[in-house]
Short mmCIF file of C-alpha atoms in Angstrom, two decimals:
data_model
loop_
_atom_site.label_atom_id
_atom_site.label_comp_id
_atom_site.label_asym_id
_atom_site.label_seq_id
_atom_site.Cartn_x
_atom_site.Cartn_y
_atom_site.Cartn_z
CA ASP A 184 14.84 23.90 10.48
CA LEU A 185 15.37 20.33 11.68
CA GLN A 186 16.13 21.62 15.21
CA ARG A 187 12.72 23.24 15.61
CA PRO A 188 9.61 21.21 14.74
CA ILE A 189 6.75 23.03 13.01
CA ASP A 190 4.38 21.29 15.42
CA LYS A 191 4.65 18.93 18.38
CA ARG A 192 1.83 17.01 20.07
CA VAL A 193 1.61 14.55 22.92
CA TYR A 194 -1.32 12.15 23.02
CA LYS A 195 -2.46 10.26 26.11
CA GLY A 196 -4.43 7.03 26.07
CA THR A 197 -4.04 6.44 22.35
CA GLN A 198 -1.12 6.41 19.91
CA PRO A 199 -0.84 7.81 16.39
CA THR A 200 -0.60 4.92 13.91
CA CYS A 201 -0.64 6.60 10.47
CA HIS A 202 -0.85 10.01 8.79
CA ASP A 203 -1.20 11.74 5.43
CA PHE A 204 -0.75 15.31 4.15
CA ASN A 205 -3.14 16.71 1.55
CA GLN A 206 -0.75 17.40 -1.34
CA PHE A 207 -3.55 18.92 -3.44
CA THR A 208 -4.31 21.82 -1.07
CA ALA A 209 -0.88 22.23 0.56
CA GLY A 210 0.53 25.75 0.41
CA ALA A 211 1.58 28.73 2.47
CA GLU A 212 -1.97 29.25 3.76
CA THR A 213 -2.99 25.66 4.51
CA LEU A 214 -1.30 22.37 5.40
CA ALA A 215 -3.97 19.75 6.06
CA LEU A 216 -2.80 16.67 7.96
CA LEU A 217 -4.75 13.50 8.80
CA VAL A 218 -3.69 11.41 11.81
CA GLY A 219 -5.13 7.96 12.58
CA PHE A 220 -5.03 6.48 16.08
CA SER A 221 -4.85 3.09 17.76
CA ALA A 222 -8.30 3.56 19.34
CA GLY A 223 -10.02 4.24 16.01
CA GLN A 224 -10.28 8.05 15.84
CA VAL A 225 -9.05 10.21 12.95
CA GLN A 226 -7.87 13.78 13.55
CA CYS A 227 -7.73 16.46 10.84
CA LEU A 228 -5.31 19.32 11.53
CA ASP A 229 -4.23 22.43 9.64
CA LEU A 230 -0.63 23.02 10.69
CA ALA A 231 -0.31 26.28 8.70
CA LYS A 232 -3.12 27.82 10.77
CA LYS A 233 -1.72 26.55 14.09
CA ASP A 234 -4.97 24.69 14.63
CA SER A 235 -4.59 23.40 18.20
CA ALA A 236 -7.38 20.80 18.25
CA GLY A 237 -8.48 20.35 14.65
CA ARG A 238 -11.46 18.15 13.90
CA LEU A 239 -11.84 14.69 15.39
CA PHE A 240 -13.77 12.03 13.49
CA ASN A 241 -15.17 8.86 15.09
CA GLN A 242 -14.56 10.55 18.45
CA GLU A 243 -16.97 8.31 20.36
CA ARG A 244 -15.74 5.26 18.38
CA LEU A 245 -19.30 4.57 17.23
CA ILE A 246 -18.22 4.08 13.61
CA ASP A 247 -15.33 1.70 14.35
CA ASN A 248 -13.41 1.03 17.57
CA SER A 249 -10.43 -0.81 16.06
CA LYS A 250 -6.99 0.59 15.19
CA VAL A 251 -6.70 2.86 12.16
CA THR A 252 -4.18 1.12 9.89
CA SER A 253 -3.98 3.72 7.08
CA VAL A 254 -5.41 7.12 6.14
CA ARG A 255 -5.27 8.78 2.71
CA TRP A 256 -6.71 11.90 1.14
CA LEU A 257 -8.44 11.12 -2.14
CA PRO A 258 -6.23 12.34 -5.00
CA ASP A 259 -6.92 15.91 -6.10
CA THR A 260 -9.72 16.51 -3.60
CA GLU A 261 -10.02 19.06 -0.83
CA ARG A 262 -12.28 17.31 1.69
CA LEU A 263 -12.60 13.57 1.00
CA PHE A 264 -10.40 10.96 2.69
CA LEU A 265 -10.34 7.21 3.36
CA ALA A 266 -9.48 5.42 6.60
CA SER A 267 -8.88 1.67 6.94
CA HIS A 268 -9.17 -0.26 10.20
CA ALA A 269 -7.98 -3.47 11.78
CA SER A 270 -11.64 -4.57 11.64
CA GLY A 271 -11.25 -5.03 7.88
CA HIS A 272 -13.46 -2.02 7.15
CA LEU A 273 -12.67 1.00 5.00
CA TYR A 274 -14.55 4.30 5.46
CA LEU A 275 -14.97 7.30 3.17
CA TYR A 276 -15.19 10.60 5.08
CA ASP A 277 -16.03 14.14 4.04
CA SER A 278 -14.12 16.51 6.32
CA GLY A 279 -16.91 19.07 5.93
CA HIS A 280 -19.59 16.74 7.33
CA PRO A 281 -20.17 15.85 10.99
CA CYS A 282 -20.08 12.30 12.31
CA VAL A 283 -23.28 10.59 13.42
CA SER A 284 -24.08 10.96 17.13
CA SER A 285 -25.23 7.34 17.35
CA THR A 286 -24.13 4.05 15.86
CA PRO A 287 -24.57 4.53 12.08
CA GLN A 288 -27.05 2.46 10.09
CA TYR A 289 -26.07 1.27 6.61
CA THR A 290 -27.68 0.28 3.32
CA LEU A 291 -25.99 -2.16 0.93
CA VAL A 292 -24.84 -0.39 -2.25
CA THR A 293 -22.91 -3.11 -4.09
CA GLN A 294 -21.08 -6.36 -3.43
CA GLY A 295 -18.81 -8.85 -5.15
CA GLU A 296 -16.10 -11.44 -4.57
CA GLY A 297 -14.83 -10.81 -1.04
CA PHE A 298 -16.23 -7.29 -0.54
CA ARG A 299 -19.38 -5.32 0.22
CA VAL A 300 -20.03 -1.57 0.05
CA PHE A 301 -22.57 0.28 2.19
CA SER A 302 -23.85 3.86 2.38
CA CYS A 303 -24.82 5.58 5.62
CA LYS A 304 -28.56 5.95 6.27
CA SER A 305 -29.17 9.62 7.05
CA LYS A 306 -31.53 12.36 5.94
CA THR A 307 -28.74 14.93 6.15
CA PRO A 308 -25.08 14.58 5.06
CA ARG A 309 -23.19 12.60 7.70
CA ASN A 310 -19.98 10.63 8.08
CA PRO A 311 -19.07 8.02 7.11
CA VAL A 312 -20.24 8.59 3.54
CA LEU A 313 -19.44 5.00 2.54
CA LYS A 314 -18.24 1.84 4.25
CA TRP A 315 -16.38 -1.06 2.61
CA ALA A 316 -16.10 -4.53 4.15
CA VAL A 317 -13.00 -5.98 2.47
CA GLY A 318 -11.74 -9.55 2.83
CA SER A 319 -11.30 -11.23 6.20
CA GLY A 320 -9.06 -9.98 8.98
CA PRO A 321 -7.42 -6.55 9.30
CA LEU A 322 -7.10 -4.30 6.26
CA ASN A 323 -3.39 -3.47 6.53
CA GLU A 324 -2.85 -0.82 3.85
CA PHE A 325 -4.35 0.70 0.71
CA ALA A 326 -3.02 2.92 -2.07
CA PHE A 327 -4.51 4.96 -4.93
CA SER A 328 -3.11 4.67 -8.43
CA PRO A 329 -1.34 7.85 -9.68
CA ASP A 330 -4.38 8.85 -11.77
CA GLY A 331 -6.79 8.23 -8.87
CA ARG A 332 -8.90 5.70 -10.80
CA TRP A 333 -7.88 2.54 -8.96
CA LEU A 334 -7.65 1.57 -5.30
CA ALA A 335 -5.42 -1.33 -4.18
CA CYS A 336 -6.07 -2.91 -0.77
CA VAL A 337 -4.02 -5.56 1.05
CA SER A 338 -5.42 -7.56 3.96
CA GLN A 339 -4.32 -10.00 6.62
CA ASP A 340 -6.09 -12.75 4.65
CA GLY A 341 -3.21 -12.48 2.15
CA VAL A 342 -5.28 -11.05 -0.70
CA LEU A 343 -4.61 -8.00 -2.88
CA ARG A 344 -7.85 -6.52 -4.20
CA VAL A 345 -7.89 -3.74 -6.80
CA PHE A 346 -11.09 -1.69 -7.17
CA HIS A 347 -12.27 0.80 -9.77
CA PHE A 348 -12.91 3.49 -7.19
CA SER A 349 -15.68 5.60 -8.73
CA SER A 350 -17.84 2.53 -9.51
CA MET A 351 -16.77 0.70 -6.31
CA LEU A 352 -16.34 -2.55 -8.25
CA LEU A 353 -13.59 -5.16 -8.11
CA GLN A 354 -11.18 -5.17 -11.03
CA GLY A 355 -8.77 -7.95 -9.99
CA MET A 356 -7.15 -9.82 -7.13
CA MET A 357 -4.09 -11.83 -6.11
CA ARG A 358 -3.26 -14.16 -3.21
CA SER A 359 0.05 -14.07 -1.31
CA TYR A 360 2.23 -17.17 -1.27
CA PHE A 361 2.09 -17.35 2.53
CA GLY A 362 0.41 -15.33 5.29
CA GLY A 363 -0.89 -11.77 5.23
CA LEU A 364 0.00 -8.88 2.94
CA LEU A 365 1.28 -5.83 4.83
CA CYS A 366 2.12 -3.13 2.26
CA VAL A 367 1.25 -2.03 -1.28
CA CYS A 368 2.31 0.60 -3.83
CA TRP A 369 1.73 1.53 -7.50
CA SER A 370 4.22 2.04 -10.31
CA PRO A 371 4.48 5.67 -11.47
CA ASP A 372 2.47 4.91 -14.62
CA GLY A 373 -0.21 2.89 -12.77
CA ARG A 374 0.47 -0.33 -14.72
CA TYR A 375 1.81 -2.45 -11.87
CA VAL A 376 1.14 -3.02 -8.17
CA VAL A 377 3.85 -4.26 -5.79
CA THR A 378 3.00 -5.89 -2.47
CA GLY A 379 5.03 -7.18 0.47
CA GLY A 380 4.11 -9.26 3.46
CA GLU A 381 4.57 -12.26 5.71
CA ASP A 382 5.85 -14.56 2.95
CA ASP A 383 9.14 -12.54 2.95
CA LEU A 384 8.52 -11.84 -0.75
CA VAL A 385 7.76 -8.82 -2.90
CA THR A 386 5.15 -9.58 -5.56
CA VAL A 387 4.56 -7.65 -8.79
CA TRP A 388 0.99 -7.74 -10.17
CA SER A 389 -0.09 -6.37 -13.56
CA LEU A 390 -3.29 -4.32 -13.70
CA GLU A 391 -3.68 -4.79 -17.48
CA GLU A 392 -3.15 -8.55 -17.43
CA GLY A 393 -4.62 -9.27 -13.99
CA ARG A 394 -1.81 -11.65 -13.05
CA VAL A 395 1.42 -11.95 -11.05
CA VAL A 396 4.33 -11.10 -13.35
CA ALA A 397 7.24 -11.58 -10.90
CA ARG A 398 8.24 -12.21 -7.31
CA GLY A 399 11.33 -10.99 -5.49
CA HIS A 400 13.15 -13.05 -2.83
CA GLY A 401 15.80 -11.26 -0.78
CA HIS A 402 14.34 -10.54 2.65
CA LYS A 403 14.72 -12.87 5.61
CA SER A 404 11.60 -11.69 7.41
CA TRP A 405 8.34 -9.84 6.80
CA VAL A 406 8.33 -6.99 4.29
CA ASN A 407 6.87 -3.88 5.94
CA ALA A 408 7.20 -1.22 3.22
CA VAL A 409 7.43 -1.09 -0.59
CA ALA A 410 7.83 1.98 -2.82
CA PHE A 411 8.62 2.71 -6.47
CA ASP A 412 11.45 5.08 -7.35
CA PRO A 413 9.84 7.47 -9.87
CA PHE A 414 13.15 9.23 -10.54
CA THR A 415 15.11 6.13 -11.64
CA SER A 416 12.67 4.42 -13.99
CA SER A 417 13.33 3.99 -17.70
CA SER A 418 10.94 5.61 -20.18
CA SER A 419 11.12 2.73 -22.67
CA ARG A 420 7.32 2.50 -22.67
CA ASP A 421 7.00 6.25 -23.04
CA GLY A 422 8.85 6.72 -26.33
CA GLY A 423 12.44 7.06 -25.10
CA ASP A 424 15.42 7.34 -27.43
CA LYS A 425 15.77 4.44 -29.83
CA GLY A 426 19.37 5.16 -30.95
CA ASP A 427 22.37 2.87 -30.83
CA SER A 428 23.14 3.83 -27.25
CA ALA A 429 19.81 2.39 -26.13
CA GLU A 430 20.89 -1.08 -27.25
CA ASP A 431 23.91 -0.99 -24.94
CA ALA A 432 21.97 0.35 -21.93
CA PRO A 433 20.30 -2.11 -19.54
CA SER A 434 16.57 -2.50 -20.22
CA VAL A 435 15.49 -1.30 -16.78
CA THR A 436 11.86 -0.37 -16.97
CA TYR A 437 11.03 0.19 -13.31
CA ARG A 438 12.91 0.34 -10.04
CA PHE A 439 11.38 -0.13 -6.60
CA GLY A 440 12.56 -0.68 -3.06
CA SER A 441 11.47 -2.69 -0.06
CA ALA A 442 12.20 -2.54 3.67
CA GLY A 443 11.58 -5.29 6.17
CA GLN A 444 11.60 -6.55 9.71
CA ASP A 445 15.02 -8.08 8.98
CA THR A 446 16.33 -4.45 9.03
CA GLN A 447 17.34 -4.80 5.36
CA PHE A 448 16.71 -2.42 2.49
CA CYS A 449 16.44 -4.00 -0.97
CA LEU A 450 16.41 -2.42 -4.42
CA TRP A 451 14.79 -4.26 -7.32
CA ASP A 452 14.79 -3.78 -11.09
CA LEU A 453 11.85 -4.78 -13.26
CA THR A 454 13.24 -5.28 -16.76
CA GLN A 455 11.40 -5.62 -20.04
CA ASP A 456 12.26 -9.32 -20.44
CA VAL A 457 10.71 -10.11 -17.03
CA LEU A 458 7.53 -8.18 -17.82
CA GLU A 459 7.17 -9.87 -21.22
CA ALA A 460 7.67 -13.42 -19.89
CA ARG A 461 4.38 -15.32 -20.00
CA PRO A 462 4.63 -18.78 -18.45
CA PRO A 463 1.54 -20.96 -18.99
CA LEU A 464 -0.84 -20.99 -16.04
CA PRO A 465 -4.17 -22.75 -15.55
CA ARG A 466 -7.14 -20.46 -15.26
CA ALA A 467 -8.39 -19.37 -11.88
CA HIS A 468 -11.13 -21.39 -10.25
CA PRO A 469 -14.67 -20.82 -11.58
CA ALA A 470 -15.71 -18.63 -8.65
CA LEU A 471 -13.63 -15.81 -10.14
CA PRO A 472 -14.85 -15.07 -13.68
CA ARG A 473 -13.23 -12.51 -15.97
CA SER A 474 -16.16 -10.14 -15.51
CA LEU A 475 -15.35 -9.39 -11.86
CA SER A 476 -16.53 -5.83 -12.28
CA ARG A 477 -19.99 -6.96 -13.31
CA SER A 478 -20.50 -9.80 -10.84
CA ASN A 479 -23.11 -9.29 -8.14
CA SER A 480 -23.14 -5.53 -8.65
CA LEU A 481 -26.11 -3.44 -7.59
CA PRO A 482 -27.02 0.01 -8.91
CA GLN A 483 -25.77 2.92 -6.87
CA PRO A 484 -28.59 4.80 -5.13
CA GLY A 485 -29.43 8.24 -6.46
CA GLY A 486 -28.47 9.99 -3.26
CA GLY A 487 -25.00 8.46 -3.24
CA PRO A 488 -21.78 10.32 -2.51
CA GLN A 489 -20.12 12.57 -5.02
CA ILE A 490 -17.05 10.56 -6.01
CA PRO A 491 -14.41 12.54 -7.91
CA PRO A 492 -14.39 11.95 -11.67
CA VAL A 493 -11.94 9.66 -13.42
CA LEU A 494 -8.71 11.52 -14.04
CA PRO A 495 -6.49 11.34 -17.17
CA PRO A 496 -3.23 9.37 -17.03
CA PRO A 497 -0.18 11.18 -15.64
CA PRO A 498 2.41 12.68 -18.05
CA PRO A 499 5.45 10.59 -19.06
CA LEU A 500 8.20 10.23 -16.48
CA PRO A 501 11.39 12.31 -16.81
CA LEU A 502 14.56 10.62 -18.00
CA PRO A 503 16.29 8.84 -15.10
CA PRO A 504 19.50 9.83 -13.35
CA PRO A 505 22.46 7.39 -13.38
CA ALA A 506 21.59 3.92 -12.14
CA LEU A 507 22.14 3.04 -8.49
CA THR A 508 24.75 0.32 -8.15
CA GLN A 509 25.46 -2.00 -5.28
CA SER A 510 29.08 -0.89 -4.81
CA ARG A 511 28.11 2.80 -4.74
CA PHE A 512 25.20 2.26 -2.35
CA ALA A 513 27.22 0.09 0.03
CA THR A 514 29.50 3.04 0.82
CA LEU A 515 26.64 5.29 1.91
CA SER A 516 25.72 5.27 5.56
CA PRO A 517 23.76 7.70 7.76
CA ARG A 518 25.04 9.13 11.00
CA GLN A 519 23.92 6.58 13.55
CA ARG A 520 25.50 4.54 16.28
CA PRO A 521 27.73 1.54 15.50
CA GLU A 522 26.14 -1.63 14.25
CA LYS A 523 25.15 -4.29 16.74
CA GLU A 524 23.82 -7.77 16.24
CA HIS A 525 20.12 -7.74 15.32
CA LYS A 526 17.59 -10.14 16.76
CA ARG A 527 15.40 -11.54 14.05
CA TYR A 528 11.70 -11.19 14.74
CA HIS A 529 9.63 -14.23 13.86
CA SER A 530 5.90 -14.55 13.88
CA LEU A 531 4.42 -17.18 16.16
CA GLY A 532 3.12 -18.92 13.06
CA ASN A 533 6.57 -19.02 11.51
CA ILE A 534 8.19 -20.30 14.69
CA SER A 535 5.75 -23.18 14.88
CA ARG A 536 6.62 -24.05 11.29
CA GLY A 537 10.34 -23.80 11.87
CA GLY A 538 10.95 -20.36 10.37
CA GLY A 539 9.60 -18.01 7.75
CA ASN A 540 11.17 -19.54 4.64
CA ALA A 541 9.14 -18.56 1.62
CA GLU A 542 9.80 -21.94 0.00
CA LYS A 543 7.65 -23.73 2.57
CA THR A 544 4.20 -24.93 1.69
CA PRO A 545 1.83 -21.96 1.76
CA SER A 546 -0.72 -21.83 4.53
CA GLY A 547 -4.42 -21.39 3.94
CA VAL A 548 -6.57 -18.75 5.53
CA SER A 549 -7.96 -19.21 8.99
CA PRO A 550 -10.77 -21.76 9.31
CA GLY A 551 -14.16 -20.25 8.78
CA GLY A 552 -12.74 -17.15 7.12
CA SER A 553 -15.49 -14.79 6.01
CA ARG A 554 -16.17 -12.30 3.23
CA GLY A 555 -14.59 -14.29 0.42
CA SER A 556 -11.19 -15.36 1.74
CA LEU A 557 -9.39 -17.48 -0.87
CA ASP A 558 -8.75 -21.10 0.03
CA MET A 559 -5.09 -21.85 -0.70
CA ALA A 560 -5.86 -25.38 -1.88
CA LYS A 561 -8.01 -23.92 -4.67
CA VAL A 562 -5.83 -21.02 -5.82
CA LEU A 563 -2.25 -22.34 -5.55
CA GLY A 564 -0.92 -22.87 -9.06
CA THR A 565 -3.54 -20.59 -10.65
CA ALA A 566 -3.18 -17.02 -11.89
CA LEU A 567 -4.33 -15.87 -8.42
CA CYS A 568 -1.30 -17.49 -6.75
CA PRO A 569 1.26 -19.09 -9.09
CA ARG A 570 3.88 -21.40 -7.63
CA LEU A 571 7.39 -20.02 -7.19
CA HIS A 572 8.76 -21.71 -10.32
CA GLU A 573 5.85 -20.49 -12.45
CA VAL A 574 6.82 -16.79 -12.50
CA PRO A 575 10.20 -15.03 -12.79
CA LEU A 576 12.00 -14.79 -9.44
CA LEU A 577 13.84 -11.48 -9.01
CA GLU A 578 17.15 -11.11 -7.19
CA PRO A 579 17.71 -7.78 -5.40
CA LEU A 580 20.08 -5.31 -7.03
CA VAL A 581 21.02 -4.17 -3.51
CA CYS A 582 20.30 -5.88 -0.19
CA LYS A 583 21.83 -4.09 2.78
CA LYS A 584 21.26 -3.98 6.53
CA ILE A 585 20.72 -0.30 7.35
CA ALA A 586 19.12 -0.24 10.82
CA GLN A 587 19.19 -1.80 14.27
CA GLU A 588 15.40 -2.23 14.44
CA ARG A 589 12.59 -3.27 12.12
CA LEU A 590 12.23 -0.93 9.14
CA THR A 591 8.76 0.59 8.80
CA VAL A 592 8.97 3.45 6.26
CA LEU A 593 10.50 3.81 2.79
CA LEU A 594 10.23 6.92 0.64
CA PHE A 595 12.00 7.93 -2.58
CA LEU A 596 12.64 11.65 -3.02
CA GLU A 597 14.39 13.32 -5.92
CA ASP A 598 17.58 14.00 -3.97
CA CYS A 599 17.56 11.23 -1.35
CA ILE A 600 16.00 8.04 -0.01
CA VAL A 601 14.25 8.18 3.38
CA THR A 602 13.86 5.24 5.76
CA ALA A 603 12.51 4.98 9.29
CA CYS A 604 12.57 2.14 11.81
CA GLN A 605 10.70 0.92 14.87
CA GLU A 606 13.34 2.53 17.10
CA GLY A 607 12.26 5.99 15.93
CA LEU A 608 15.29 6.84 13.77
CA ILE A 609 14.61 8.60 10.47
CA CYS A 610 17.55 8.32 8.06
CA THR A 611 18.13 10.11 4.77
CA TRP A 612 20.39 8.36 2.25
CA ALA A 613 22.26 10.29 -0.43
CA ARG A 614 21.69 9.15 -3.99
CA PRO A 615 24.88 8.22 -5.87
CA GLY A 616 26.29 10.44 -8.60
#
């Protein structure tokens, strides 16, 4: 019943910044919800049990006192979750363990290019179980691959880092063309990662090849949200029909969407010819060898946390519904007030450079950046950050203004597309056909 909320809460002194439901345990008897806050706390609620207070982690802000930027339950687990902070730190919690009553002490577990991992010193089980220091600047978002094996993190230093989660080792990385990276998502089969950020671009990175395979240019301001559409993706890689009709059909392999501060929603198609294009690129600079996973790694202590085992790949995707076309989508509009002129939001950095055009010369990281930030002068033109003409440049299938304020949320469901904006409006969009 959309007129009667299941639960309603008012918080004073701090604001909710992110949340996540535990899809693994969700049912009629339990509905576990994580909520992260601007002051650094994380609340765990069970809405099915009408739990009024729930459990509060980092209550005294002794673990981290910066804003929680993202929270996620570990895939297929009942108690483990991750929380990232504006401090650039990522913490693994066990909802069954208490938090330390004093500032936690840590022991280095492993380290590598631009990251370090620590475990909490304690004779008894305590939170946080593990702590990552990732990149330089705020850690804006992270996402698990569909099979739970890989963790992709994007930071304000403009770097995507992909970790093998159970071994806590770096698998690959990519640098944005300009500014920080704000959002990240995985393709339904876990082969590709898409990011968006302050360069106004969407970037597609291949896990298997460890390189940027395409960029998309359609937004006029920062990209706040990216998401794959698992219900409109071709199964050409999964043994789809090879008959005569397949030759006439467009070779759409994946479809994803993006939403930005320019109030525009864009749809993108990743076709087979784009994914198979391999322009020549010089190798990355010597500081990033192929064996990233083995560089500077230390053995995990015997008393380490119990990380969930590696999971098998997900089953093949179902056959897609009819393709979404620009003319059909343009006729769909939610019930909201008439359109008014939108003020474009620039960053201070973009204003000083005369606007946020992605074709401008990329900026480097802040002087004295720590924890392995990538110097733009060294990586531009390499596999870590190819120039714009060195990889295929995607044009959006659809690019439509759909809000009066900055878009912040994008979600593909089987029967609709959901967006939300800074103004607080949540809109559901009917799929065509």
